CSV table of C-alpha atoms and ligand atoms in Angstrom, one decimal:
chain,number,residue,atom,x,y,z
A,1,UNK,CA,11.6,-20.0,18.0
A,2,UNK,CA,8.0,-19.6,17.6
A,3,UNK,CA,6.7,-19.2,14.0
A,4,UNK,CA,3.9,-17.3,15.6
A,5,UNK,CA,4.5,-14.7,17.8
A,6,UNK,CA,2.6,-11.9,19.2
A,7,UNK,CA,4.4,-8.4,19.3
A,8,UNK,CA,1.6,-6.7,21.4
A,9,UNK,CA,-1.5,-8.3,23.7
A,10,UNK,CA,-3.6,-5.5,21.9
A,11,UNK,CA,-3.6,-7.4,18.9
A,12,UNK,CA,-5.6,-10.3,20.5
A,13,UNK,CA,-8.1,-8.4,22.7
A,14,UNK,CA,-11.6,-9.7,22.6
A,15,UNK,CA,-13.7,-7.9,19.6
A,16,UNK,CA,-15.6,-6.3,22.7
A,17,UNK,CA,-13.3,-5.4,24.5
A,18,UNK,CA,-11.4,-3.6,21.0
A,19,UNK,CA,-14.7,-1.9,20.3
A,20,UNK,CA,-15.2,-0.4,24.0
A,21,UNK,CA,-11.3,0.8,23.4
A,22,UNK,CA,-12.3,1.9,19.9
A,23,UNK,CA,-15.0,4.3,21.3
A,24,UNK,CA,-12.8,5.5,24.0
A,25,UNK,CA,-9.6,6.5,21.9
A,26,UNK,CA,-12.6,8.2,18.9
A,27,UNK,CA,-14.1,10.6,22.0
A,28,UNK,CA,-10.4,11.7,22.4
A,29,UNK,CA,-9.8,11.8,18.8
A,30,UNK,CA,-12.8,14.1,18.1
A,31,UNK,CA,-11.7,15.7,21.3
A,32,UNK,CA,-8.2,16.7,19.8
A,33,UNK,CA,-9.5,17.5,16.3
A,34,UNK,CA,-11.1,20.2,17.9
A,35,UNK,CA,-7.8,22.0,18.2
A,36,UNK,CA,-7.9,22.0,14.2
A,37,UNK,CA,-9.9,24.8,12.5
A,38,UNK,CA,-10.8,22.7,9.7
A,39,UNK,CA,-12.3,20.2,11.7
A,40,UNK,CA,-13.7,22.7,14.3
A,41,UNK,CA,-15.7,24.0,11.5
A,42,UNK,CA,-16.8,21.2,9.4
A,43,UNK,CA,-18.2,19.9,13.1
A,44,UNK,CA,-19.8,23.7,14.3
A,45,UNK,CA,-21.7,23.4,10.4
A,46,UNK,CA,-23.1,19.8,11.3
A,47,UNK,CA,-23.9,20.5,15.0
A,48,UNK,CA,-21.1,17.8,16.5
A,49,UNK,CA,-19.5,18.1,19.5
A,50,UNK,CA,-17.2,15.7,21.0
A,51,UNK,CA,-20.6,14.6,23.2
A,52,UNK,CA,-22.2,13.8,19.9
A,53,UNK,CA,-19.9,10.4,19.9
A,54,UNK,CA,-21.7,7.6,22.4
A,55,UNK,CA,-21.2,4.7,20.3
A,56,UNK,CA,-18.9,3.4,17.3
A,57,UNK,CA,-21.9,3.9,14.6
A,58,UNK,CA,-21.7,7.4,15.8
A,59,UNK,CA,-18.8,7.9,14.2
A,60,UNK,CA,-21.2,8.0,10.4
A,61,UNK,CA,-22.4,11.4,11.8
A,62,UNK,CA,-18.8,12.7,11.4
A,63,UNK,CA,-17.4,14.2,7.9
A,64,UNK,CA,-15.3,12.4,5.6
A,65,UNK,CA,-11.8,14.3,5.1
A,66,UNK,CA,-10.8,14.5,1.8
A,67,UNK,CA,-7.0,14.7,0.4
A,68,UNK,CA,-8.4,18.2,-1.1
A,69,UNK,CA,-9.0,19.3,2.5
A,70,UNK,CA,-5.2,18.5,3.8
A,71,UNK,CA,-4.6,20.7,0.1
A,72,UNK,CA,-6.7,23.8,1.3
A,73,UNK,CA,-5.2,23.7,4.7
A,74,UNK,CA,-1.3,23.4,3.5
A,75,UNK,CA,0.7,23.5,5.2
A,76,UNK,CA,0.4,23.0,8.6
A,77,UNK,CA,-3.3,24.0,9.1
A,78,UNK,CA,-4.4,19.9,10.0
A,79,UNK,CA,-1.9,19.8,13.1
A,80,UNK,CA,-3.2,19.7,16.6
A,81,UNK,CA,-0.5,20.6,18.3
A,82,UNK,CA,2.1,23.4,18.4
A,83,UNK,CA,4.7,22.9,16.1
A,84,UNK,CA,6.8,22.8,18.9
A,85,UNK,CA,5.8,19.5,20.0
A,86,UNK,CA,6.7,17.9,16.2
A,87,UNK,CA,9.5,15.8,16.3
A,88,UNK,CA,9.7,14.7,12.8
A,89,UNK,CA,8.1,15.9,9.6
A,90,UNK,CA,7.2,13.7,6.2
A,91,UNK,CA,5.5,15.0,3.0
A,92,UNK,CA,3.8,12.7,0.8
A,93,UNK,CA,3.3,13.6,-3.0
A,94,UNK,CA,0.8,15.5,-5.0
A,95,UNK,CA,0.0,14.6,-8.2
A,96,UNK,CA,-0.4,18.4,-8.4
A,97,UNK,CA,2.6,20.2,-7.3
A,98,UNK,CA,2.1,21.0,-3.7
A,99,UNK,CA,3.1,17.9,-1.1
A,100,UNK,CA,0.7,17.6,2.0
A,101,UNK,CA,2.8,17.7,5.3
A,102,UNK,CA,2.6,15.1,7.8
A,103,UNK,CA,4.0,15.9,11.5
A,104,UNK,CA,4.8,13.8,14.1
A,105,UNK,CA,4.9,13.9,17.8
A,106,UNK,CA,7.2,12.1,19.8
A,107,UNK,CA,4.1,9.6,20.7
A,108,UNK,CA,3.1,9.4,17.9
A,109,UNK,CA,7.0,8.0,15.9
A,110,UNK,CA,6.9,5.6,19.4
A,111,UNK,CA,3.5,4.1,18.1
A,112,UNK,CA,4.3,4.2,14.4
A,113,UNK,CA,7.5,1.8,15.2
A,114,UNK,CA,5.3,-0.5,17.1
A,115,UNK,CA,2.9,-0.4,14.8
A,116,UNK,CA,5.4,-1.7,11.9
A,117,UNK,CA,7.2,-4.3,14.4
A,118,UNK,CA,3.7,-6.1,15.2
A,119,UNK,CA,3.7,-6.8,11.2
A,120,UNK,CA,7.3,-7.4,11.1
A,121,UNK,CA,7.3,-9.7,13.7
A,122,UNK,CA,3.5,-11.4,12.3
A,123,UNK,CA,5.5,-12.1,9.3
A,124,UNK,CA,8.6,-14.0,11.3
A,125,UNK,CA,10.9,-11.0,11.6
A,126,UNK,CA,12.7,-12.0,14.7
A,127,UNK,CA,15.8,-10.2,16.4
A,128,UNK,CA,18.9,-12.5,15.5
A,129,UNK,CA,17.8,-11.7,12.0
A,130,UNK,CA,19.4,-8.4,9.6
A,131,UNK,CA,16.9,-6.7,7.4
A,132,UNK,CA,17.8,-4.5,4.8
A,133,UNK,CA,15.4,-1.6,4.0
A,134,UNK,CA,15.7,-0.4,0.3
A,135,UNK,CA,13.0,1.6,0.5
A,136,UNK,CA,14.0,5.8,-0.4
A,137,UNK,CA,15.2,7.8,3.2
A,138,UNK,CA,13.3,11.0,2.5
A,139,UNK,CA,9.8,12.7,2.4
A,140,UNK,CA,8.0,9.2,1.8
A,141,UNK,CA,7.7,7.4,5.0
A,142,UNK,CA,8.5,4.0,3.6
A,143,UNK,CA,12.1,4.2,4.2
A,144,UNK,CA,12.1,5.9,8.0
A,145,UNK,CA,8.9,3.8,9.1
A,146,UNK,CA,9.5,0.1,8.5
A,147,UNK,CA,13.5,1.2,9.8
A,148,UNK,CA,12.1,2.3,13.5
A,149,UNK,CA,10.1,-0.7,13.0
A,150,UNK,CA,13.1,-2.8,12.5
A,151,UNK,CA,15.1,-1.5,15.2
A,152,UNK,CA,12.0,-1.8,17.6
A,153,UNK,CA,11.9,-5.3,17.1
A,154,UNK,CA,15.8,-5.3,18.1
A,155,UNK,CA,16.7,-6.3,14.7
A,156,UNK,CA,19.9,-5.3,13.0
A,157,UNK,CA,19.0,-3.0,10.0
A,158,UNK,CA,21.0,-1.6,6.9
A,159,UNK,CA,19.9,1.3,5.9
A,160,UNK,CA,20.6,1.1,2.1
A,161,UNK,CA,18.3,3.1,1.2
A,162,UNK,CA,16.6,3.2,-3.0
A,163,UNK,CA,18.4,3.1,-6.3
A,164,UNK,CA,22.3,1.7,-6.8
A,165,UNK,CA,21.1,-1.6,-7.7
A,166,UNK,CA,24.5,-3.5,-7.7
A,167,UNK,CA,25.0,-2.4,-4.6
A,168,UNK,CA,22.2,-3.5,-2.9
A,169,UNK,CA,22.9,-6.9,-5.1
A,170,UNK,CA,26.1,-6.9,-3.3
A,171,UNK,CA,24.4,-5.9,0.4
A,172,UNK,CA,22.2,-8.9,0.0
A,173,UNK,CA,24.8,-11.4,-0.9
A,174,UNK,CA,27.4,-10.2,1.8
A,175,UNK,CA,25.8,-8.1,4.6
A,176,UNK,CA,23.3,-11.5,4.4
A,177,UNK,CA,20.4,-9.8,5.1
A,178,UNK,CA,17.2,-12.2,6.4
A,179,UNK,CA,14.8,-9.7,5.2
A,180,UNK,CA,14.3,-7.2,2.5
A,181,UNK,CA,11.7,-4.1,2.8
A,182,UNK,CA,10.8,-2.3,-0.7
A,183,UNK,CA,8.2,-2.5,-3.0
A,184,UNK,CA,7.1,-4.9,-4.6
A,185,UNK,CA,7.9,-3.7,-8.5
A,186,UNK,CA,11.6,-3.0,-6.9
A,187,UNK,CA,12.0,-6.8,-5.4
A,188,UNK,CA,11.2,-7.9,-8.8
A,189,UNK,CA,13.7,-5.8,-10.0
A,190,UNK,CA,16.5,-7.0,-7.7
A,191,UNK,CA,15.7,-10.8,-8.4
A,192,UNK,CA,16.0,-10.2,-11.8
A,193,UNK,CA,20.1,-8.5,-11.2
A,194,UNK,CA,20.3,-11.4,-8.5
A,195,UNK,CA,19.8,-13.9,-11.5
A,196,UNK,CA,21.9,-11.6,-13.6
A,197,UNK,CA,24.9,-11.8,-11.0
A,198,UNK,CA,24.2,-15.6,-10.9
A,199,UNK,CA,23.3,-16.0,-8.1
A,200,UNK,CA,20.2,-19.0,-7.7
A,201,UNK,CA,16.9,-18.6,-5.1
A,202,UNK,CA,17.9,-20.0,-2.3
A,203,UNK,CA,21.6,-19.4,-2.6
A,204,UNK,CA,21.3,-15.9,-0.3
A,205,UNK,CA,20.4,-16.0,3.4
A,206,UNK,CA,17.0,-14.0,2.4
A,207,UNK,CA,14.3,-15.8,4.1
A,208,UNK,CA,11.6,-13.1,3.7
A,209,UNK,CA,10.8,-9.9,2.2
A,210,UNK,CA,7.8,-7.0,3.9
A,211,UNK,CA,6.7,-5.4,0.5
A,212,UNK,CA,4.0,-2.6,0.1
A,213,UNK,CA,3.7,1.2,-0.9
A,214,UNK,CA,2.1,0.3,-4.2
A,215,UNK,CA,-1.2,-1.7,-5.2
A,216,UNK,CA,0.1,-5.4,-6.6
A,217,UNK,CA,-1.6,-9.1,-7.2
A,218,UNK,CA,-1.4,-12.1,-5.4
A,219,UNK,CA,0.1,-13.6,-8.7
A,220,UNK,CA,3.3,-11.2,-8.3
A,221,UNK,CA,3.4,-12.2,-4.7
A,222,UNK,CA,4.1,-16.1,-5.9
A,223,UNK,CA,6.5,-14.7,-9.1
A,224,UNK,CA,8.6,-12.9,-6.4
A,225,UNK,CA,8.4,-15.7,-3.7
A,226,UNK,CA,9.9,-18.0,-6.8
A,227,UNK,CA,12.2,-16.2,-7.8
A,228,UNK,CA,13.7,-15.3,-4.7
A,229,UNK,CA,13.3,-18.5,-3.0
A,230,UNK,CA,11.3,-16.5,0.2
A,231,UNK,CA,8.5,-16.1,1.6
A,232,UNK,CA,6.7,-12.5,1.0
A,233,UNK,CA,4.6,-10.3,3.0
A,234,UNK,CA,2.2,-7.7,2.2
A,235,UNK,CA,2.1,-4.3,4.5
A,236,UNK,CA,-0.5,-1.1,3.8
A,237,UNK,CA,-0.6,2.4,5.6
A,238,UNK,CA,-0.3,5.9,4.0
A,239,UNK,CA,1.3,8.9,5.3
A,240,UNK,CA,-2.0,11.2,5.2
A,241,UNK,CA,-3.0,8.4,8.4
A,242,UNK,CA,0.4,7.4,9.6
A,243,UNK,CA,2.3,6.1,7.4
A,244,UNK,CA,3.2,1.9,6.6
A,245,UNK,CA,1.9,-0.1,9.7
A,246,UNK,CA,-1.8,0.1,9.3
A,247,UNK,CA,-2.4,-3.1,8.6
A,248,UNK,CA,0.5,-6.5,7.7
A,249,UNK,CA,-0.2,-10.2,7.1
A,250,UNK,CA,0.4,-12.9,9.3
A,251,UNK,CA,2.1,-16.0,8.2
A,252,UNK,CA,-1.6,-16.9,6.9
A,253,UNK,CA,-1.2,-14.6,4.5
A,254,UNK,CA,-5.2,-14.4,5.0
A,255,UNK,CA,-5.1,-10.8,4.3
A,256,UNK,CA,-3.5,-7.8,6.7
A,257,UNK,CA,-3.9,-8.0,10.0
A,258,UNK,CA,-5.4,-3.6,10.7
A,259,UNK,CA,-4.5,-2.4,14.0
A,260,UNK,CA,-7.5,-1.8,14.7
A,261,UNK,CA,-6.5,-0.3,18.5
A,262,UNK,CA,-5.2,2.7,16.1
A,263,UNK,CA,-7.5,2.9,13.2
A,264,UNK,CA,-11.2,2.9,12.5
A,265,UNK,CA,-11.3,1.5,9.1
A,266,UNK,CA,-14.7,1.5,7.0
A,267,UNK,CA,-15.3,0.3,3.4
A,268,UNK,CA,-17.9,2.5,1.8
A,269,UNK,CA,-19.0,2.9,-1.7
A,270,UNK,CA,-16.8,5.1,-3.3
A,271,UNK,CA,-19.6,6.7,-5.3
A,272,UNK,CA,-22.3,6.9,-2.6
A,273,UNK,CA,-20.4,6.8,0.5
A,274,UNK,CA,-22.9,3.9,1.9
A,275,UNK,CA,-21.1,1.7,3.7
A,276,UNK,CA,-20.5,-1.9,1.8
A,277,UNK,CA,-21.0,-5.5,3.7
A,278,UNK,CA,-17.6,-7.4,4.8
A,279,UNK,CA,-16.1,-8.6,1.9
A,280,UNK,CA,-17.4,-6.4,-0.6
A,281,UNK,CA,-15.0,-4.3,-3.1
A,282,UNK,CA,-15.2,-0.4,-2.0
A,283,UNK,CA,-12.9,2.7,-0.4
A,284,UNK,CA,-11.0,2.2,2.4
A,285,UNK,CA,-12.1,5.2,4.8
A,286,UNK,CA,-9.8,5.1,8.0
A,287,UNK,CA,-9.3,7.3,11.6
A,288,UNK,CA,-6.5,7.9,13.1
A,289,UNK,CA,-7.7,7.3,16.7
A,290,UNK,CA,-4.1,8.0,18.4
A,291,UNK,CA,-2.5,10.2,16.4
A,292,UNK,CA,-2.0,13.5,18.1
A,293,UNK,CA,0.2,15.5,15.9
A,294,UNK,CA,-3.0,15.1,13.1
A,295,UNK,CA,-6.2,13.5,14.1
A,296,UNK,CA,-7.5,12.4,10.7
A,297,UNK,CA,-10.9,11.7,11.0
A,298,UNK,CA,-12.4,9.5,7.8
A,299,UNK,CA,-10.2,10.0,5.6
A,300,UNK,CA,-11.3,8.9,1.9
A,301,UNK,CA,-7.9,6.6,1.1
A,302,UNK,CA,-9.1,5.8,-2.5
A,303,UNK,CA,-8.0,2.5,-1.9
A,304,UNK,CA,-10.0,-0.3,-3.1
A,305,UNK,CA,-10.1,-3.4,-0.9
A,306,UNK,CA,-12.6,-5.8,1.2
A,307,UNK,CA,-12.8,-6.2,4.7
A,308,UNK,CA,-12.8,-9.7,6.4
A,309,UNK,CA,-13.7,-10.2,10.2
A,310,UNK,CA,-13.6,-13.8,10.3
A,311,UNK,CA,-10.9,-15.9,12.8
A,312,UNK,CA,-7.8,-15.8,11.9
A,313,UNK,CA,-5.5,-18.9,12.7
A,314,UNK,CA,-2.9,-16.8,13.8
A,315,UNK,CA,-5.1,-15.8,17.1
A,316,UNK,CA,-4.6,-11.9,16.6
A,317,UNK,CA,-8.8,-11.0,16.6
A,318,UNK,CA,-8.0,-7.8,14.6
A,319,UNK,CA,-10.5,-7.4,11.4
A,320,UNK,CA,-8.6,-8.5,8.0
A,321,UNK,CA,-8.0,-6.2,4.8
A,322,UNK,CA,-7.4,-7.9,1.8
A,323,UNK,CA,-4.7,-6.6,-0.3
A,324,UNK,CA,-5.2,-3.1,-2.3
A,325,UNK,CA,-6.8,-3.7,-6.2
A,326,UNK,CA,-6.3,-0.4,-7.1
A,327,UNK,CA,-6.9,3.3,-6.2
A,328,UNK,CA,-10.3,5.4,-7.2
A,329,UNK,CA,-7.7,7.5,-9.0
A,330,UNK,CA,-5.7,5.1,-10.9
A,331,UNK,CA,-8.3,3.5,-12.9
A,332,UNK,CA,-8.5,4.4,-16.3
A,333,UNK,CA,-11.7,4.8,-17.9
A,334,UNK,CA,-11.0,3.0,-21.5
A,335,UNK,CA,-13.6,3.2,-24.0
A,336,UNK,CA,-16.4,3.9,-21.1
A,337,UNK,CA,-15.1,0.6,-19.2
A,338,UNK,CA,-13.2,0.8,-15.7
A,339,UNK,CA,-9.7,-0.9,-15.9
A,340,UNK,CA,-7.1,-0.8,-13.4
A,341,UNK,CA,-3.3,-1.4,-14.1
A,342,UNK,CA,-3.7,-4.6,-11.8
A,343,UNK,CA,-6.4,-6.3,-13.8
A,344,UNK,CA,-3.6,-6.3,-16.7
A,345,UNK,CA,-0.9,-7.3,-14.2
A,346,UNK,CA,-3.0,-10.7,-13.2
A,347,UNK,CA,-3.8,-11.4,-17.4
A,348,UNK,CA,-0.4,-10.8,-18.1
A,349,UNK,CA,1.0,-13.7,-15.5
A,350,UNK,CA,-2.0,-15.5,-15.8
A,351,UNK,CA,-0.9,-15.7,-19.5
A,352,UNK,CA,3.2,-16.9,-18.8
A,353,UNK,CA,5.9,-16.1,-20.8
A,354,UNK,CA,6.6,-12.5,-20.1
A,355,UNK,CA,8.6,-10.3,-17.4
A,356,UNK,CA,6.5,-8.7,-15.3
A,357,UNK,CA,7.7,-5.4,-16.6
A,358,UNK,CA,4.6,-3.7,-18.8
A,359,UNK,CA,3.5,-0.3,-19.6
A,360,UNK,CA,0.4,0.7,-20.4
A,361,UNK,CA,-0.3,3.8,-23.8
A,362,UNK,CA,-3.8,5.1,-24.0
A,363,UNK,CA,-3.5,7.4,-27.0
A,364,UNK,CA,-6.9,9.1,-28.3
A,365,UNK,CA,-6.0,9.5,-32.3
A,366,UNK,CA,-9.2,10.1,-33.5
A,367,UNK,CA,-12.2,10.0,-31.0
A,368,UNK,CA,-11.8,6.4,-29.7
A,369,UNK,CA,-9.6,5.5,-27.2
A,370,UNK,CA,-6.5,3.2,-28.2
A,371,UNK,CA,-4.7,1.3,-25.7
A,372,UNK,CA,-1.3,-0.5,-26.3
A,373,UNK,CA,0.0,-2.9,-23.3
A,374,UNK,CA,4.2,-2.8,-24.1
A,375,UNK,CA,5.7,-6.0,-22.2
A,376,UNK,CA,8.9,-7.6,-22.1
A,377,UNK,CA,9.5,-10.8,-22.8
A,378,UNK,CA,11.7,-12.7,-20.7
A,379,UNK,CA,15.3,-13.8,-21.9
A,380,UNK,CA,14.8,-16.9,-21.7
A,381,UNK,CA,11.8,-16.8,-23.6
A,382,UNK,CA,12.9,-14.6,-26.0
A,383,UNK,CA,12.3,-16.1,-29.6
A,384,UNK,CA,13.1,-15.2,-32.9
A,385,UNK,CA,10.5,-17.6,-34.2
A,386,UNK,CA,7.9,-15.4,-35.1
A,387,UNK,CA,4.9,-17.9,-34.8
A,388,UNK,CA,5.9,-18.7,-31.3
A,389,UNK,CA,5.4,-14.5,-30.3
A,390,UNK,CA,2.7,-14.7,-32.4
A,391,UNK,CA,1.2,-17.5,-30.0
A,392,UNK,CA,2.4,-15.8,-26.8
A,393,UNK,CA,0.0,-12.6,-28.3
A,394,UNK,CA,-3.0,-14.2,-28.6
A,395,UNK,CA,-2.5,-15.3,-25.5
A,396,UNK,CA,-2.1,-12.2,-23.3
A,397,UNK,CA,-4.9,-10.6,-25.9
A,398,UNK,CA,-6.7,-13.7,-24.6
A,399,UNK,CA,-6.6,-13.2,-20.8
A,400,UNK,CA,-6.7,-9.3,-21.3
A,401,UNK,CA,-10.2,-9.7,-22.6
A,402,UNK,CA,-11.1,-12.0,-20.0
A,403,UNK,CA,-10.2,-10.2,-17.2
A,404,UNK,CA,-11.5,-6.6,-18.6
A,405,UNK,CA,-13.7,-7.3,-21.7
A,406,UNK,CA,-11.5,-5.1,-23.8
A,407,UNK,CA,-8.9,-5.5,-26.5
A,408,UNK,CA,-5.8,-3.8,-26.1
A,409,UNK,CA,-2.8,-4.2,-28.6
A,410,UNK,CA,-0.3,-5.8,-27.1
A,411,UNK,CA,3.7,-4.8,-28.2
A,412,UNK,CA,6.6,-7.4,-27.4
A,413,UNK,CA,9.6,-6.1,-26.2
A,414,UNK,CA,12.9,-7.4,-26.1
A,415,UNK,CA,13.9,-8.0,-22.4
A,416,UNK,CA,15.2,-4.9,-20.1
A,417,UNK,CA,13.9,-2.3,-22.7
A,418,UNK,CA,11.5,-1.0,-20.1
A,419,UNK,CA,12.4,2.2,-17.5
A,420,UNK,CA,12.7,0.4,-14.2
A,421,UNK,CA,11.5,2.2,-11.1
A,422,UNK,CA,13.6,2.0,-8.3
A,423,UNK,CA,10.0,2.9,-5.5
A,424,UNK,CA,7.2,2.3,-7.3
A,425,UNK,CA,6.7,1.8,-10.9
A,426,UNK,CA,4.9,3.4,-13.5
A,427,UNK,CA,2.6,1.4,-15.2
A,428,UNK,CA,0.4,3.4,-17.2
A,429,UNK,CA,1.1,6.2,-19.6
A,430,UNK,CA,-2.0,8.3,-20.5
A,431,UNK,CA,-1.5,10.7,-23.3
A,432,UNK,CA,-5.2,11.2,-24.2
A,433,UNK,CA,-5.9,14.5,-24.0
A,434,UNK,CA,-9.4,14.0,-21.9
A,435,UNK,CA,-10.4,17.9,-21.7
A,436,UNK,CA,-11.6,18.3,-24.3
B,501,LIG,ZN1,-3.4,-14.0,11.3
């Protein structure tokens, strides 16, 4: 069995060769998004036709799409096609109220599951193995994506779906699944009951796990990784574009591997819209070049990553994404400084000694911002010894202020006092009442 195999030959083309496919599949994409008033529009207002495209910089004429825009045109005005031609529907959710609708032509499910096996299979996923998806069935295309994916491969898959902890406890241990699909906050969740059952990394026939759907640190990658005993993978997409399968690590783990065959992906400047250098911090902006159901054309992720499109040792050519450090939208602006929930994931396992369970409290009680981290502490570390805590404070306050140059008071908590999520968790809790 190779360690290293290839699911698809498109995901070693030559970079030329990629781009001159790139341009092709973005004349067609423009092509088909002509079908879309929205689009039809937004290009009449700039003067673009689908002749306006004769090379890949060409594509910086086009306009960005904005989540607002699927909003307005809820909720089927993005779709190309007939409704006819839908084969499956998936909504993902709005912050406020109203879902966006993502449909799905029969081409486009067929590339979605080939797009999740190339990752599955980058990351070792191999048919004699069983994975067990614990992502949520439903509306968010977690659960249904990575399980076509699965099966595509010609893996077994056990569709156990979210929540019902002991039971996917007892899946694991006796269904022996090789691989487990959730996010990342939820495999932390099910190591800790796997340690609570008694059962020791290493003592399952887990080998790996394909997390995403939620922005996480390298350092939870290796707490996970320990205390399961596996090896863990890191997967991005969003429904508004496809869904998971955009990009997935290799077993370099030198960032995920985008289909680039599939999606355009730029990193711009989230407050100019200038386009950053490789490797520089800024919004993912990606096109859907296949998708006929609903060509997306630049659509403003809010994700925050770097691009990388050095080799790989793996031999795929595809341009690197590292992983997610937050969204536009979940940074909290705390006394006038930037902070995202991940910066205070990194300080608090950079500092040891607590479960990787944490909430964030901004509260505004007079007219400066206060800001309480609550973390647990882990059983075993759990001390009545009040100096020791006191230690263990000073020590997150330490690498808090390091990593954000804020002070935030930080609350122990006794262990499994926390809400756990069973998708993705809630980490902060703003009850600052900004309007005013
Ligand atoms: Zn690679």
């Amino acid at each position: 069995m190779s360690a290293n195999l290839i699911w698809e030959a498109a995901e070693t083309l030559p970079v030329e060769k990629m781009r001159e496919l790139q341009l092709t599949r973005l004349k067609e994409c423009v092509k088909r998004a002509m079908n879309v008033e929205f689009y039809r529009e937004t290009f009449a207002e700039r003067g673009i036709t689908p002749d306006s495209i004769r090379s890949l910089e060409d594509i910086r004429q086009l306009p960005f799409t904005v989540k607002d825009d699927l909003r307005r045109n809820y909720p089927f005005g993005m779709l190309a096609v007939p409704k006819s031609e839908l084969i499956r529907i998936h909504a993902s959710s709005g912050t406020t109220g109203k879902p966006t609708f993502c449909g799905y032509t029969r081409s486009d499910l067929d590339t979605w599951a080939n797009l999740c096996a190339r990752f599955l299979v980058a990351g070792g996923l191999r048919r004699e193995h069983i994975a067990q998806v614990s992502f949520g069935y439903g509306l968010f295309t977690g659960g249904f994506g990575l399980h076509y994916g699965i099966e595509k491969v010609g893996t077994a898959v056990i569709p156990v779906s979210s929540g019902n902890t002991a039971r996917q406890v007892l899946m694991l241990r006796d269904a022996e699944a090789d691989a487990l699909i959730c996010t990342p906050s939820y495999a932390l969740n099910l190591a800790e009951a796997l340690a609570e059952a008694g059962l020791k990394p290493g003592s399952l026939n887990l080998k790996m796990a394909f997390l995403g759907g939620e922005a996480w640190t390298e350092s939870m990658r290796h707490a996970i990784e320990e205390a399961l005993g596996i090896n863990v993978y890191n997967n991005y997409g969003l429904s508004e574009v496809l869904g998971p399968g955009v990009s997935g690590e290799c077993i370099y783990h030198s960032g995920m591997h985008i289909q680039e065959d599939h999606f355009f992906v730029e990193c711009i400047d989230p407050d100019t819209g200038e386009e950053l250098p490789d490797g520089e911090q800024g919004e993912l902006v990606i096109t859907a070049l296949t998708r006929e159901a609903m060509p997306i054309i630049r659509y403003r992720t809010r994700d925050l990553a770097t691009l990388d499109r050095s080799l790989c040792p793996c031999g795929r050519t595809t341009m690197r994404m590292g992983r997610v450090y937050g969204r536009t939208d979940d940074m909290m602006i705390v006394r006038g400084v930037n902070v995202f929930p991940s910066q205070i994931e990194e300080a608090l396992l950079k500092a040891g000694g607590t479960a990787p369970h944490y909430l964030i409290e901004l509260t505004r009680p007079k007219s400066t911002d206060r800001a309480v981290v609550k973390i647990e502490i882990r059983p075993e570390d759990f001390s009545d010894r009040m100096t020791e805590m006191q230690a263990l404070k000073q020590r997150i306050d330490r690498e808090i202020n390091a990593m954000t140059g804020l002070r935030f008071e930080i609350e122990l908590l006794p262990p499994n006092t926390l809400e756990r999520s069973l998708g993705k968790a809630k980490r902060v809790n703003d009850l600052r009442n900004l309007k005013d």
